[in-house]
Structure formats: structure tokens, C-alpha cells
Amino acid sequence: MTDISRRQLITTGLTVAAGASGVVVAAKLAQRHGLIPPDAGVFYGPGETLTYAAQRLLNRHAMAREFSRSQISTNPFANEVDRLGDEFTRMQAASFVDWKVVVDGMAARPATFSLAEIRSFPTTTQVTMIGCEEGWTYIAEWTGVPLSYILDRVGALPPVRYIVYRSFQSDWWESIDMADALHPQTVLAHRMNGSELPVPFGGPVRLRVPRQLGYKSLKYITRLTLTDNLKPFGKGTGGASSDAGYAWYAGI
Ligand SMILES: Nc1nc2c(c(=O)[nH]1)N[C@H]1C(S)=C(S)[C@@H](COP(=O)(O)O)O[C@H]1N2
Ligand SMILES: [Mo]
């Protein structure tokens, strides 16, 4: 079954289960579980909310498809990024010894981790596909620290509902909810295909969110902020992409 027909089935199933006024009931259910995407009412109607809520309620633990090593793309396409600038070049020349990832917001023990510390944390490895909204995809092996490990380490407080993550490129920032943040395949990736993550692919460290489209897999991660409210960030829709009109929830 394709992802699209599977998604339609889940949405239909939720609507049927909810009865004749399915959409209304499902919307209430979604509200109760905090499953209204932050961009609802800006660019999306009840249909988008229902898809997001249906995925969240029924599909929360589903794994992104994993591939075998023989399926790894031989010529992966690194999407072009804007100029990273002199400070980045200087850090790159020094093997990113000065690279830091700040973890702040609703944490019992906010922390700043060096790249060396991040590399010393436990890792998982996945062979997954990344896909751009523009249509191209590639398969690669990513190794990284589960985001759940970082959240546990800093003592994420119970009200946290979203993780806002930021890039060295200040106009690139995104957020995910806790279902994705705690998902076992969501990792702070620092290796790709058995080597240190190359700069064109987001090195020294990128967030891999394989359950969502490529634009949620932010490169050059510098900061993770734990929050219960996305309104204070940017235009309040939860990310640079959603502020610009793309879906905040880019589930695949
Ligand atoms: N910091 C930063 N992160 C980014 C981007 C970017 O330009 N800058 N592009 C995004 C988009 S649109 C996609 S599709 C993926 C592309 O990942 P790739 O370069 O590994 O192909 O990275 C995402 N992360
Ligand atoms: Mo993209």
C-alpha cells in the first residue's frame, strides 16, 4: 500500500469511528490531545488538521521505512545552501572544535554541548530516505544521538510540547512535537554513510526527522529550545517553512 492510500485509510477510519459528524468529533479529539498543528487557521482548514491528528493518534509509533545498505544512493544530492560565511569557514578549518549546541527552554538542566560531547553520546544508525518537497530523494545511512537521549539528559519538563531547533543559518529554524521528538528515528546526526557528516549535507550536525519531508531535517544545528508554545517564535506557525506557507507538519 502506498503512503497516500494508507494515510487516506487512516483518515477515513478515524472519521468512520467518530460517526456521522466525524470531522467535528475528530477535531475535538485532536484539540484534547493538543494535536492541532500550530499553523492551523493560517493556511490550513479542518482537513489538514484531521490528517495531522489522525496520524498522531493512530500512527504515533510508526517507523520510517529502513533500507538495506546496498540501497544507499551512490550519488546523494546535497541541496544547495546559502553561503555559510567566514565564521563557519573558520570553525570548519578547526574541525569544528568550537561547535556548540545549546539546549535551553523548559529543561531542569539546560546545557551547552560541544561537538566532542555530542560525538561521545550513544548513537543509533538508520538507513532511510530523505525527500525534498521539490520531488527528489536519496537513501543514506545516518548515525546520530537520539533526540530523546538529549531531552532526557537535560531533564525535559512535563509541559514541553515542542522542540524548536535552529541552524547556524539564522533564517533556518523548525519545530516538531513530542511524538516526533521522542521518536526513535529522530536523531542529531553527525555521521553519514560511515564518515563524519559532510558540510554540504549539514555537517557537523543536523537533525534527521525521517518521518517528515526534508525541510524538517535541518542542517548545522546550533540550538534546541524546549517549549509549550510556538507563538513567540517567528510569525508563530512553528518554523521558517510554515511561516513561508509550507505545512508545519510535513509527515510522509
Ligand atoms: N540549515 C539548512 N537546513 C536545511 C536546508 C537549508 O538550506 N539550510 N534545506 C532543507 C531542505 S529544503 C531539504 S530538502 C533538505 C535537503 O537535505 P540534503 O541537502 O541532505 O539533500 O535539507 C533541509 N535542511
Ligand atoms: Mo527541500
PDB file of C-alpha atoms and ligand atoms in Angstrom, residues 76-82 84 130-134 136 138 142 167-169 172 192 200-202 206 213-220, ligand 1:
ATOM      1  CA  PRO A  76      23.248  11.589  -2.991  1.00  0.00           C
ATOM      2  CA  PHE A  77      22.092  15.083  -3.827  1.00  0.00           C
ATOM      3  CA  ALA A  78      23.090  17.755  -1.338  1.00  0.00           C
ATOM      4  CA  ASN A  79      20.603  20.571  -1.649  1.00  0.00           C
ATOM      5  CA  GLU A  80      22.388  23.859  -2.202  1.00  0.00           C
ATOM      6  CA  VAL A  81      22.557  26.131   0.840  1.00  0.00           C
ATOM      7  CA  ASP A  82      23.196  29.859   1.088  1.00  0.00           C
ATOM      8  CA  LEU A  84      27.712  29.883   5.316  1.00  0.00           C
ATOM      9  CA  ILE A 130      15.248  11.878   2.644  1.00  0.00           C
ATOM     10  CA  GLY A 131      12.862  13.601   0.287  1.00  0.00           C
ATOM     11  CA  CYS A 132      12.596  17.214  -0.725  1.00  0.00           C
ATOM     12  CA  GLU A 133       9.203  18.788  -1.323  1.00  0.00           C
ATOM     13  CA  GLU A 134      10.569  19.579  -4.780  1.00  0.00           C
ATOM     14  CA  TRP A 136      13.965  14.363  -5.405  1.00  0.00           C
ATOM     15  CA  TYR A 138      18.106   9.822  -1.785  1.00  0.00           C
ATOM     16  CA  TRP A 142      22.774   8.297   9.216  1.00  0.00           C
ATOM     17  CA  SER A 167      20.566  26.357  12.403  1.00  0.00           C
ATOM     18  CA  PHE A 168      23.800  28.285  12.089  1.00  0.00           C
ATOM     19  CA  GLN A 169      21.896  29.804   9.156  1.00  0.00           C
ATOM     20  CA  TRP A 172      16.506  28.310   9.033  1.00  0.00           C
ATOM     21  CA  MET A 192      26.631   9.806   7.159  1.00  0.00           C
ATOM     22  CA  PRO A 200      27.045  20.047   2.218  1.00  0.00           C
ATOM     23  CA  PHE A 201      24.805  17.537   3.992  1.00  0.00           C
ATOM     24  CA  GLY A 202      24.596  19.593   7.194  1.00  0.00           C
ATOM     25  CA  ARG A 206      21.966  18.009  11.533  1.00  0.00           C
ATOM     26  CA  LEU A 213       9.906  15.870   4.493  1.00  0.00           C
ATOM     27  CA  GLY A 214      13.499  17.008   4.037  1.00  0.00           C
ATOM     28  CA  TYR A 215      12.964  20.591   5.098  1.00  0.00           C
ATOM     29  CA  LYS A 216      12.370  19.408   8.668  1.00  0.00           C
ATOM     30  CA  SER A 217      15.873  17.799   8.649  1.00  0.00           C
ATOM     31  CA  LEU A 218      17.693  20.989   9.487  1.00  0.00           C
ATOM     32  CA  LYS A 219      21.425  21.294   8.826  1.00  0.00           C
ATOM     33  CA  TYR A 220      24.087  22.983  11.003  1.00  0.00           C
TER      34      TYR A 220
HETATM   35  N1  LIG B   1      20.281  24.894   7.501  1.00  0.00           N
HETATM   36  C1  LIG B   1      19.621  24.393   6.448  1.00  0.00           C
HETATM   37  N2  LIG B   1      18.969  23.233   6.611  1.00  0.00           N
HETATM   38  C2  LIG B   1      18.298  22.693   5.556  1.00  0.00           C
HETATM   39  C3  LIG B   1      18.236  23.361   4.311  1.00  0.00           C
HETATM   40  C4  LIG B   1      18.978  24.578   4.179  1.00  0.00           C
HETATM   41  O1  LIG B   1      19.037  25.220   3.106  1.00  0.00           O
HETATM   42  N3  LIG B   1      19.657  25.057   5.267  1.00  0.00           N
HETATM   43  N4  LIG B   1      17.485  22.822   3.277  1.00  0.00           N
HETATM   44  C5  LIG B   1      16.403  21.909   3.695  1.00  0.00           C
HETATM   45  C6  LIG B   1      15.733  21.247   2.603  1.00  0.00           C
HETATM   46  S1  LIG B   1      14.582  22.148   1.745  1.00  0.00           S
HETATM   47  C7  LIG B   1      15.929  19.923   2.334  1.00  0.00           C
HETATM   48  S2  LIG B   1      15.004  19.122   1.170  1.00  0.00           S
HETATM   49  C8  LIG B   1      16.994  19.160   2.998  1.00  0.00           C
HETATM   50  C9  LIG B   1      17.961  18.656   1.941  1.00  0.00           C
HETATM   51  O2  LIG B   1      18.889  17.790   2.525  1.00  0.00           O
HETATM   52  P1  LIG B   1      20.194  17.388   1.723  1.00  0.00           P
HETATM   53  O3  LIG B   1      20.993  18.619   1.455  1.00  0.00           O
HETATM   54  O4  LIG B   1      20.889  16.374   2.537  1.00  0.00           O
HETATM   55  O5  LIG B   1      19.740  16.827   0.396  1.00  0.00           O
HETATM   56  O6  LIG B   1      17.701  19.926   3.971  1.00  0.00           O
HETATM   57  C10 LIG B   1      16.919  20.859   4.664  1.00  0.00           C
HETATM   58  N5  LIG B   1      17.700  21.478   5.711  1.00  0.00           N
END
